[in-house]
Tab-separated table of C-alpha atoms (C1' of nucleotides) in Angstrom:
chain	number	residue	atom	x	y	z
R	1	MET	CA	-0.003	-0.019	-0.129
R	2	HIS	CA	0.940	3.482	0.879
R	3	SER	CA	4.087	2.071	2.495
R	4	GLU	CA	6.329	4.932	1.905
R	5	ILE	CA	3.890	7.830	3.001
R	6	CYS	CA	3.517	5.651	6.148
R	7	SER	CA	7.055	5.791	6.915
R	8	ILE	CA	7.457	9.231	6.371
R	9	ALA	CA	4.748	9.839	9.031
R	10	ASN	CA	6.116	7.527	11.428
R	11	ILE	CA	9.715	9.141	11.389
R	12	ASP	CA	7.858	12.575	12.064
R	13	TYR	CA	6.131	10.841	15.023
R	14	MET	CA	9.160	9.716	16.100
R	15	ILE	CA	10.824	12.775	15.911
R	16	ASN	CA	8.073	14.297	18.051
R	17	LYS	CA	7.995	11.760	20.524
R	18	GLU	CA	11.623	11.813	20.902
R	19	GLU	CA	11.058	15.486	21.700
R	20	PHE	CA	8.731	14.829	24.326
R	21	ARG	CA	10.863	12.146	25.856
R	22	LYS	CA	13.356	14.524	26.210
R	23	LYS	CA	10.877	17.085	27.799
R	24	VAL	CA	10.178	14.657	30.318
R	25	ILE	CA	13.661	13.895	31.052
R	26	ILE	CA	14.502	17.499	31.639
R	27	THR	CA	11.403	17.965	33.868
R	28	ALA	CA	11.754	14.784	35.864
R	29	GLY	CA	15.427	15.442	36.203
R	30	GLN	CA	14.662	18.507	38.188
R	31	ILE	CA	12.421	16.741	40.581
R	32	PHE	CA	14.363	13.651	40.889
R	33	SER	CA	17.576	15.759	41.713
R	34	HIS	CA	15.799	17.472	44.306
R	35	TYR	CA	13.497	14.727	46.007
R	36	GLY	CA	15.574	11.738	44.868
R	37	PHE	CA	13.831	8.557	43.296
R	38	LYS	CA	11.760	7.173	45.931
R	39	LYS	CA	10.067	10.670	46.813
R	40	THR	CA	9.405	11.832	43.532
R	41	THR	CA	5.982	10.445	42.550
R	42	MET	CA	4.493	10.114	38.884
R	43	ASP	CA	1.842	12.308	39.923
R	44	GLU	CA	4.070	15.210	40.622
R	45	ILE	CA	6.224	14.703	37.304
R	46	ALA	CA	2.634	14.506	35.238
R	47	LYS	CA	1.684	17.780	37.154
R	48	ALA	CA	5.108	19.396	36.293
R	49	LEU	CA	4.508	18.684	32.587
R	50	LYS	CA	0.594	19.419	32.866
R	51	MET	CA	-0.306	16.129	31.525
R	52	GLY	CA	-2.422	13.109	32.557
R	53	LYS	CA	-0.204	10.641	34.571
R	54	SER	CA	-1.077	7.713	32.253
R	55	SER	CA	0.363	9.921	29.291
R	56	ILE	CA	3.696	9.421	30.477
R	57	TYR	CA	3.527	5.689	30.275
R	58	TYR	CA	2.959	6.185	26.523
R	59	TYR	CA	6.711	7.319	26.308
R	60	PHE	CA	8.151	5.447	29.206
R	61	ARG	CA	7.694	2.089	30.366
R	62	SER	CA	8.013	2.725	33.867
R	63	LYS	CA	9.338	5.355	36.269
R	64	GLU	CA	12.493	3.589	36.768
R	65	GLU	CA	13.015	3.892	32.775
R	66	ILE	CA	12.477	7.599	33.145
R	67	PHE	CA	15.190	7.664	36.187
R	68	GLU	CA	17.670	5.909	33.823
R	69	ALA	CA	17.232	8.120	30.965
R	70	VAL	CA	17.671	11.007	33.165
R	71	LEU	CA	21.031	9.544	34.413
R	72	LEU	CA	21.950	8.999	30.887
R	73	TYR	CA	21.095	12.346	29.764
R	74	GLU	CA	23.027	14.053	32.475
R	75	ALA	CA	26.053	12.081	32.169
R	76	ASN	CA	26.339	12.836	28.305
R	77	ILE	CA	26.204	16.294	28.890
R	78	LEU	CA	28.944	16.636	31.496
R	79	ARG	CA	30.765	14.560	29.239
R	80	ASN	CA	30.639	16.447	26.253
R	81	GLU	CA	31.303	19.491	28.724
R	82	LEU	CA	34.035	17.873	29.547
R	83	THR	CA	35.505	16.832	26.302
R	84	THR	CA	35.134	19.934	24.747
R	85	THR	CA	36.362	22.349	27.526
R	86	ILE	CA	39.295	20.327	28.329
R	87	LYS	CA	40.627	20.761	24.734
R	88	SER	CA	40.574	24.432	25.088
R	89	VAL	CA	42.570	24.850	28.040
R	90	GLU	CA	46.318	25.527	28.410
R	91	SER	CA	48.553	26.021	31.470
R	92	PRO	CA	49.503	27.952	33.575
R	93	VAL	CA	47.393	26.429	36.534
R	94	GLU	CA	46.942	29.670	38.183
R	95	LYS	CA	44.565	31.000	35.136
R	96	MET	CA	42.415	27.742	35.632
R	97	ARG	CA	40.346	28.938	38.382
R	98	ASN	CA	37.358	29.519	36.475
R	99	TYR	CA	37.519	26.466	34.390
R	100	VAL	CA	37.710	24.296	37.352
R	101	PHE	CA	34.919	26.296	38.878
R	102	VAL	CA	32.634	25.762	35.929
R	103	ARG	CA	33.718	21.846	36.225
R	104	MET	CA	32.803	21.858	39.504
R	105	LYS	CA	29.373	23.213	38.909
R	106	ALA	CA	28.986	20.319	36.351
R	107	PHE	CA	30.208	17.646	38.638
R	108	GLU	CA	27.703	19.369	41.256
R	109	LYS	CA	24.847	18.917	39.258
R	110	LEU	CA	25.335	15.212	38.567
R	111	SER	CA	26.055	14.526	42.112
R	112	ASN	CA	22.655	15.151	43.126
R	113	TYR	CA	21.734	12.026	41.621
R	114	TYR	CA	23.667	10.054	43.923
R	115	ASN	CA	21.443	10.721	46.295
R	116	ALA	CA	18.789	9.613	44.123
R	117	ILE	CA	20.653	6.310	43.474
R	118	PHE	CA	21.185	5.603	46.768
R	119	ASP	CA	17.699	6.373	47.513
R	120	LYS	CA	16.565	3.607	45.118
R	121	ASN	CA	18.167	0.190	45.580
R	122	LEU	CA	19.632	0.658	42.125
R	123	ASP	CA	22.774	-1.520	41.114
R	124	HIS	CA	25.107	1.779	40.645
R	125	PHE	CA	27.926	-0.293	39.930
R	126	ASN	CA	26.366	-1.075	36.505
R	127	PHE	CA	25.639	2.817	36.076
R	128	VAL	CA	29.012	3.929	36.924
R	129	GLU	CA	30.793	1.475	34.924
R	130	ASN	CA	28.540	2.783	32.185
R	131	ILE	CA	29.622	6.454	32.638
R	132	ARG	CA	33.212	5.647	33.366
R	133	SER	CA	33.745	3.865	30.192
R	134	LYS	CA	33.059	6.790	28.062
R	135	TYR	CA	35.833	8.779	29.785
R	136	ASP	CA	38.790	9.137	28.218
R	137	ARG	CA	41.630	8.134	30.542
R	138	GLU	CA	43.764	11.045	29.496
R	139	GLU	CA	40.860	13.606	30.293
R	140	LEU	CA	40.866	12.327	33.578
R	141	ALA	CA	44.655	12.412	34.202
R	142	ILE	CA	44.669	16.039	33.061
R	143	LEU	CA	42.049	17.304	35.128
R	144	ARG	CA	43.336	15.318	38.314
R	145	LEU	CA	46.595	17.037	37.697
R	146	ILE	CA	45.133	20.459	37.570
R	147	LEU	CA	43.325	19.940	40.900
R	148	TYR	CA	46.401	18.413	42.159
R	149	HIS	CA	48.901	21.203	41.305
R	150	GLY	CA	46.266	23.852	41.782
R	151	ALA	CA	45.779	22.696	45.507
R	152	ARG	CA	49.504	22.598	46.160
R	153	LYS	CA	50.184	26.052	44.607
R	154	LYS	CA	47.182	27.517	46.645
R	155	VAL	CA	45.390	28.343	43.997
R	156	PHE	CA	42.326	26.523	45.474
R	157	ASN	CA	41.629	27.284	48.974
R	158	VAL	CA	41.415	23.765	50.733
R	159	VAL	CA	39.085	24.474	53.581
R	160	ASN	CA	39.699	21.083	55.530
R	161	SER	CA	43.008	19.983	55.214
R	162	GLU	CA	41.923	16.440	56.817
R	163	TYR	CA	40.279	15.577	53.413
R	164	THR	CA	42.827	17.238	51.291
R	165	ALA	CA	44.523	14.161	50.078
R	166	LEU	CA	41.108	11.940	49.725
R	167	ALA	CA	39.986	15.061	47.645
R	168	VAL	CA	42.612	15.440	45.445
R	169	GLN	CA	43.129	11.858	45.141
R	170	THR	CA	39.455	11.521	44.002
R	171	THR	CA	38.966	14.860	42.596
R	172	LEU	CA	37.560	14.663	38.880
R	173	LYS	CA	37.957	10.825	38.760
R	174	GLY	CA	34.689	12.262	39.858
R	175	LEU	CA	32.645	9.231	38.859
R	176	GLU	CA	35.304	6.786	39.825
R	177	VAL	CA	34.496	7.476	43.691
R	178	PRO	CA	31.618	4.963	44.091
R	179	LEU	CA	34.024	2.208	42.988
R	180	PHE	CA	35.404	2.053	46.490
R	181	TRP	CA	32.382	0.940	48.048
R	182	LYS	CA	31.384	-2.747	48.335
R	183	LYS	CA	27.814	-2.014	49.613
R	184	LYS	CA	25.548	0.630	51.012
R	185	GLU	CA	26.596	1.174	54.447
R	186	ASP	CA	26.150	4.183	56.506
R	187	LYS	CA	29.835	5.193	57.129
R	188	ILE	CA	31.092	4.745	53.505
R	189	GLU	CA	28.151	6.916	52.560
R	190	LEU	CA	29.195	9.687	55.049
R	191	ARG	CA	32.671	9.366	53.324
R	192	LEU	CA	30.918	9.964	49.846
R	193	ASN	CA	29.554	12.998	51.269
R	194	ALA	CA	32.771	14.020	52.886
R	195	VAL	CA	34.405	13.619	49.608
R	196	LEU	CA	31.460	15.444	47.561
R	197	ASP	CA	31.507	18.169	50.052
R	198	ILE	CA	35.141	18.726	49.412
R	199	LEU	CA	34.973	18.613	45.703
R	200	PHE	CA	31.857	21.096	45.454
R	201	HIS	CA	32.140	22.986	48.324
R	202	GLY	CA	35.362	22.288	50.545
R	203	ILE	CA	37.604	23.736	47.846
R	204	LEU	CA	36.760	27.249	47.011
R	205	VAL	CA	37.655	28.908	43.826
R	206	LYS	CA	38.045	32.554	44.366
T	1	MET	CA	4.984	12.623	100.719
T	2	HIS	CA	8.352	13.552	99.202
T	3	SER	CA	6.713	16.369	97.006
T	4	GLU	CA	9.757	18.868	97.202
T	5	ILE	CA	12.461	16.454	96.252
T	6	CYS	CA	10.098	14.564	93.476
T	7	SER	CA	9.553	18.357	92.044
T	8	ILE	CA	13.229	19.062	91.706
T	9	ALA	CA	13.609	15.760	89.928
T	10	ASN	CA	10.591	16.659	87.778
T	11	ILE	CA	12.676	19.844	86.895
T	12	ASP	CA	15.769	17.548	85.951
T	13	TYR	CA	13.509	15.684	83.884
T	14	MET	CA	11.824	18.450	81.930
T	15	ILE	CA	15.295	19.998	81.264
T	16	ASN	CA	16.292	16.664	79.604
T	17	LYS	CA	12.980	16.252	77.547
T	18	GLU	CA	13.295	19.944	76.595
T	19	GLU	CA	16.796	19.254	75.215
T	20	PHE	CA	15.460	16.230	73.425
T	21	ARG	CA	12.914	18.139	72.094
T	22	LYS	CA	14.933	21.009	70.670
T	23	LYS	CA	17.330	17.920	69.139
T	24	VAL	CA	14.270	16.852	67.598
T	25	ILE	CA	13.060	20.160	66.327
T	26	ILE	CA	16.327	21.104	64.718
T	27	THR	CA	17.167	17.546	63.208
T	28	ALA	CA	13.532	17.415	61.646
T	29	GLY	CA	13.705	21.034	60.871
T	30	GLN	CA	16.473	20.297	58.368
T	31	ILE	CA	14.482	17.398	56.713
T	32	PHE	CA	11.293	19.488	56.672
T	33	SER	CA	13.020	22.732	55.004
T	34	HIS	CA	14.268	20.133	52.239
T	35	TYR	CA	11.582	17.779	51.528
T	36	GLY	CA	8.310	19.603	52.870
T	37	PHE	CA	5.697	18.354	55.363
T	38	LYS	CA	4.117	15.367	53.394
T	39	LYS	CA	7.259	14.144	51.846
T	40	THR	CA	9.203	13.737	55.590
T	41	THR	CA	8.340	10.608	57.039
T	42	MET	CA	8.641	9.839	60.816
T	43	ASP	CA	10.628	6.837	59.947
T	44	GLU	CA	13.311	9.160	58.464
T	45	ILE	CA	13.054	11.682	61.322
T	46	ALA	CA	13.839	8.848	63.791
T	47	LYS	CA	16.838	7.447	61.710
T	48	ALA	CA	18.213	10.765	61.495
T	49	LEU	CA	17.836	10.924	65.306
T	50	LYS	CA	19.384	7.195	65.574
T	51	MET	CA	16.064	6.302	67.650
T	52	GLY	CA	13.250	4.332	67.382
T	53	LYS	CA	10.318	5.790	65.600
T	54	SER	CA	7.922	5.120	68.575
T	55	SER	CA	10.315	6.950	71.087
T	56	ILE	CA	9.702	10.177	69.180
T	57	TYR	CA	5.999	9.862	70.000
T	58	TYR	CA	6.931	10.104	73.789
T	59	TYR	CA	7.928	13.727	73.267
T	60	PHE	CA	5.520	14.644	70.596
T	61	ARG	CA	2.205	14.088	69.861
T	62	SER	CA	2.075	13.834	66.112
T	63	LYS	CA	3.946	14.956	63.314
T	64	GLU	CA	1.972	18.277	63.098
T	65	GLU	CA	3.290	18.809	66.580
T	66	ILE	CA	6.897	18.707	65.566
T	67	PHE	CA	6.290	20.415	62.477
T	68	GLU	CA	4.571	23.342	64.390
T	69	ALA	CA	7.289	23.480	66.913
T	70	VAL	CA	9.959	23.882	64.141
T	71	LEU	CA	8.156	26.549	62.456
T	72	LEU	CA	7.792	28.324	66.025
T	73	TYR	CA	11.335	27.729	66.692
T	74	GLU	CA	12.752	29.123	63.359
T	75	ALA	CA	10.173	32.041	63.646
T	76	ASN	CA	11.768	33.170	66.993
T	77	ILE	CA	15.251	32.864	65.703
T	78	LEU	CA	14.477	34.979	62.950
T	79	ARG	CA	12.524	37.342	65.135
T	80	ASN	CA	15.554	37.815	67.798
T	81	GLU	CA	17.829	38.423	64.775
T	82	LEU	CA	16.184	40.961	63.359
T	83	THR	CA	15.197	42.930	66.526
T	84	THR	CA	19.005	42.852	67.566
T	85	THR	CA	20.386	43.612	64.546
T	86	ILE	CA	18.282	46.383	63.210
T	87	LYS	CA	19.063	48.335	66.514
T	88	SER	CA	22.733	48.386	65.537
T	89	VAL	CA	22.137	49.850	62.107
T	90	GLU	CA	22.304	53.551	60.961
T	91	SER	CA	22.100	55.049	57.398
T	92	PRO	CA	23.203	55.641	54.728
T	93	VAL	CA	21.509	53.131	52.570
T	94	GLU	CA	24.629	52.651	50.412
T	95	LYS	CA	26.363	50.769	53.464
T	96	MET	CA	23.599	48.463	54.295
T	97	ARG	CA	24.207	46.060	51.492
T	98	ASN	CA	25.675	43.309	53.498
T	99	TYR	CA	23.282	43.640	56.472
T	100	VAL	CA	20.405	43.499	53.866
T	101	PHE	CA	22.220	40.334	52.540
T	102	VAL	CA	22.280	38.647	56.003
T	103	ARG	CA	18.425	39.375	56.617
T	104	MET	CA	17.975	37.729	53.036
T	105	LYS	CA	19.582	34.803	54.373
T	106	ALA	CA	17.516	34.591	57.334
T	107	PHE	CA	14.322	34.953	55.462
T	108	GLU	CA	15.315	32.219	53.079
T	109	LYS	CA	15.920	29.955	55.452
T	110	LEU	CA	12.548	30.375	56.863
T	111	SER	CA	10.948	30.695	53.339
T	112	ASN	CA	11.701	26.984	52.903
T	113	TYR	CA	8.949	26.351	55.438
T	114	TYR	CA	6.601	28.083	53.116
T	115	ASN	CA	6.715	25.087	50.761
T	116	ALA	CA	6.336	22.844	53.777
T	117	ILE	CA	3.184	24.708	54.771
T	118	PHE	CA	1.600	24.262	51.109
T	119	ASP	CA	2.466	21.123	51.121
T	120	LYS	CA	0.406	20.214	54.088
T	121	ASN	CA	-3.039	21.676	53.963
T	122	LEU	CA	-2.207	23.665	57.104
T	123	ASP	CA	-4.323	26.939	57.861
T	124	HIS	CA	-1.419	28.815	57.210
T	125	PHE	CA	-3.456	32.061	58.169
T	126	ASN	CA	-3.012	31.127	61.859
T	127	PHE	CA	0.436	30.695	61.467
T	128	VAL	CA	1.232	33.739	59.672
T	129	GLU	CA	-0.675	35.712	62.148
T	130	ASN	CA	0.925	34.222	64.941
T	131	ILE	CA	4.323	35.181	63.654
T	132	ARG	CA	3.337	38.607	62.643
T	133	SER	CA	2.066	39.545	65.678
T	134	LYS	CA	5.509	39.045	67.061
T	135	TYR	CA	6.993	41.903	64.694
T	136	ASP	CA	7.078	45.647	65.765
T	137	ARG	CA	5.186	47.454	63.002
T	138	GLU	CA	8.060	49.827	63.248
T	139	GLU	CA	11.007	47.275	62.445
T	140	LEU	CA	9.117	46.345	59.459
T	141	ALA	CA	8.752	49.782	58.385
T	142	ILE	CA	12.350	50.669	58.714
T	143	LEU	CA	13.252	47.305	56.721
T	144	ARG	CA	11.075	48.298	54.070
T	145	LEU	CA	12.113	51.569	53.663
T	146	ILE	CA	15.932	50.281	53.563
T	147	LEU	CA	14.755	48.124	50.421
T	148	TYR	CA	12.456	50.737	49.042
T	149	HIS	CA	15.370	53.408	48.902
T	150	GLY	CA	18.166	51.060	48.056
T	151	ALA	CA	16.215	49.655	45.005
T	152	ARG	CA	15.505	53.209	43.865
T	153	LYS	CA	19.002	54.363	44.406
T	154	LYS	CA	20.164	51.359	42.508
T	155	VAL	CA	22.093	49.886	45.595
T	156	PHE	CA	20.454	46.628	44.920
T	157	ASN	CA	20.176	45.294	41.441
T	158	VAL	CA	16.669	44.298	40.832
T	159	VAL	CA	16.605	41.769	37.966
T	160	ASN	CA	13.191	41.591	36.931
T	161	SER	CA	11.379	44.872	36.313
T	162	GLU	CA	8.140	43.191	36.141
T	163	TYR	CA	7.878	42.467	39.504
T	164	THR	CA	9.853	45.080	41.279
T	165	ALA	CA	6.747	46.989	42.309
T	166	LEU	CA	5.475	43.659	44.135
T	167	ALA	CA	8.583	43.079	45.487
T	168	VAL	CA	9.740	46.318	46.962
T	169	GLN	CA	6.041	46.684	48.197
T	170	THR	CA	6.024	43.112	49.785
T	171	THR	CA	9.820	42.708	50.800
T	172	LEU	CA	10.511	42.221	54.159
T	173	LYS	CA	7.190	42.668	55.205
T	174	GLY	CA	7.975	38.887	54.575
T	175	LEU	CA	5.560	37.257	56.353
T	176	GLU	CA	2.850	39.276	55.543
T	177	VAL	CA	3.047	38.099	51.867
T	178	PRO	CA	0.575	35.225	52.185
T	179	LEU	CA	-1.959	37.152	53.491
T	180	PHE	CA	-3.045	38.098	50.117
T	181	TRP	CA	-3.917	34.567	49.318
T	182	LYS	CA	-7.447	33.427	49.567
T	183	LYS	CA	-7.063	29.694	48.974
T	184	LYS	CA	-4.351	27.449	47.539
T	185	GLU	CA	-4.242	27.567	43.977
T	186	ASP	CA	-1.708	27.278	41.340
T	187	LYS	CA	-1.472	30.603	39.770
T	188	ILE	CA	-1.431	32.050	43.233
T	189	GLU	CA	1.052	29.636	44.268
T	190	LEU	CA	3.255	30.835	41.432
T	191	ARG	CA	2.907	34.415	42.337
T	192	LEU	CA	4.512	33.406	45.770
T	193	ASN	CA	7.518	31.863	44.398
T	194	ALA	CA	7.761	34.641	42.038
T	195	VAL	CA	8.028	36.852	45.096
T	196	LEU	CA	10.175	34.757	46.793
T	197	ASP	CA	12.651	34.527	43.815
T	198	ILE	CA	12.662	38.203	43.706
T	199	LEU	CA	13.114	38.396	47.462
T	200	PHE	CA	16.028	36.109	47.949
T	201	HIS	CA	17.490	35.889	44.431
T	202	GLY	CA	16.131	38.303	42.244
T	203	ILE	CA	17.464	41.257	44.189
T	204	LEU	CA	21.115	40.758	43.897
T	205	VAL	CA	23.245	42.434	46.666
T	206	LYS	CA	26.844	43.195	45.482
S	1	DC	C1'	17.497	-4.380	97.324
S	2	DG	C1'	12.528	-3.539	95.143
S	3	DA	C1'	9.104	-0.648	93.345
S	4	DA	C1'	7.385	2.964	90.726
S	5	DT	C1'	8.404	6.075	87.375
S	6	DT	C1'	10.440	7.450	82.721
S	7	DG	C1'	12.336	6.283	78.797
S	8	DT	C1'	12.836	2.824	74.314
S	9	DC	C1'	11.678	-0.019	70.745
S	10	DG	C1'	10.169	-3.791	67.719
S	11	DA	C1'	5.867	-5.367	65.813
S	12	DC	C1'	1.819	-4.151	63.844
S	13	DC	C1'	-2.654	-2.079	62.028
S	14	DG	C1'	-5.957	-0.063	58.612
S	15	DG	C1'	-6.291	3.817	55.763
S	16	DA	C1'	-3.885	6.377	52.500
S	17	DT	C1'	-0.706	6.576	48.602
S	18	DT	C1'	1.261	5.177	44.383
S	19	DA	C1'	3.128	2.778	40.171
S	20	DT	C1'	0.954	0.723	36.408
S	21	DT	C1'	-2.963	-0.767	33.493
S	22	DC	C1'	-6.854	-0.923	30.389
S	23	DG	C1'	-10.143	0.971	27.368
S	24	DA	C1'	-12.352	4.399	25.543
S	25	DA	C1'	-12.391	8.983	23.617
S	26	DA	C1'	-9.962	12.624	21.118
S	27	DC	C1'	-6.720	13.939	17.462
S	28	DC	C1'	-4.132	14.069	13.540
S	29	DT	C1'	-3.173	13.010	8.730
S	30	DT	C1'	-4.266	11.162	4.342
D	1	DA	C1'	-14.001	8.886	7.360
D	2	DA	C1'	-10.629	5.422	8.612
D	3	DG	C1'	-6.748	4.036	10.808
D	4	DG	C1'	-3.142	4.973	13.277
D	5	DT	C1'	-1.613	8.138	17.196
D	6	DT	C1'	-1.878	10.469	21.638
D	7	DT	C1'	-4.334	11.644	25.769
D	8	DC	C1'	-6.524	10.575	29.991
D	9	DG	C1'	-9.941	8.904	33.477
D	10	DA	C1'	-10.939	5.322	36.369
D	11	DA	C1'	-9.706	0.755	38.302
D	12	DT	C1'	-6.226	-2.126	40.622
D	13	DA	C1'	-2.989	-4.186	43.745
D	14	DA	C1'	0.779	-3.288	46.303
D	15	DT	C1'	3.211	-0.611	49.379
D	16	DC	C1'	3.760	3.193	52.571
D	17	DC	C1'	3.255	5.509	56.739
D	18	DG	C1'	1.356	7.710	60.859
D	19	DG	C1'	0.313	6.183	65.125
D	20	DT	C1'	-0.580	2.389	68.630
D	21	DC	C1'	0.608	-1.097	72.146
D	22	DG	C1'	2.530	-4.009	75.107
D	23	DA	C1'	6.930	-5.676	76.529
D	24	DC	C1'	11.032	-4.478	78.536
D	25	DA	C1'	15.180	-1.635	79.996
D	26	DA	C1'	16.969	2.090	82.672
D	27	DT	C1'	16.756	5.400	86.254
D	28	DT	C1'	15.070	7.332	90.488
D	29	DC	C1'	13.553	6.880	94.822
D	30	DG	C1'	12.100	4.983	99.660
DNA sequence: CGAATTGTCGACCGGATTATTCGAAACCTT
DNA sequence: AAGGTTTCGAATAATCCGGTCGACAATTCG
């Protein structure tokens, strides 16, 4: 029959569908990052989208699928920002304040989702591995170096010396941090928070 | 019988009890201000206190009672800060930047609870009236003046002119703002958010 | 020491919430 | 108008959560 026309129409549909999915991801992402996975309700997402709750299920199979899409979306943004920025940066270290600051912000945003992941009993090993595999080792090495030398040369004001070593060591390895955990325990969770604190607040730029 | 000794003992008990209540108020307050009333669970509060949920009910009758205690506690702090600070401030307006900024922060903290109040179907009229009655009219007048002239003289950078009038008008009347609402409707809620936005972010100091 | 009072907690209940489904209506596009 | 696409109200089954209760530990008192 009219197979060609039909397929054209389908492509149109798919585009719209993809756009709507993105809208959901962005909207839901904001809510997830604030309230975590468990505390975020479908009703809430639907309300924020000004849509019936059931409609969302036309685009996503489940709440989890939305959440995972959000994580992937954010991780990709972060990764792209990193790769593009890192190529436009040259020493000296002293001039990198703003650069690092921007990076910090990006990580900060993503770090919100850690809570959400904790909240859920998601197997974050898979997630972390997934993300990590997308980072070029070299990128990480450079970033780590910047921070390391920056801290030594007092470009950054490291607030709490107790955690300095840990912070420098793990800084901007970023998503590798969770690899140290074996299971979800309070103490370990606390340590993560400490690290994140240093990463995003403790090390003050400017 | 041993009425005197007993009463002394009772006072001791009360002090401990009062201390524990305060601990609950502070801990629960942090959670409430982040997640709102509804999304905050007793289990969560208990866990944060490292205590059994049932134990909390030995000190508070209900979740609502905790919440109201939190509001009162915060409101008192804010009120005290206001009254003490306002007496140590003299013109000119241009030097008040930092002062106002600090005030902003204080309001910001309290403003978090507005969400919590919305969240709940609490009759916030009572609450607001309760708080408002503790403010000296004169204090408010002075604060309002500072902001008003500050905005006119461009000491503050008013970001969104659309809301400027509203902001100046209601700024630091602070807790009076809610009096304009008749019921909890989306549009009105949005307007509040706009106002709060202006109050705490829109008007940039420095 | 006991006994009385104060404080803690695990286990549990029933009503409320919530993720998800389904079928029917509304909406396009041809 | 037909057929595919999108929306949504209503129903459901599972889970959650505020609050209770009784047992029991700790402390205070004679």
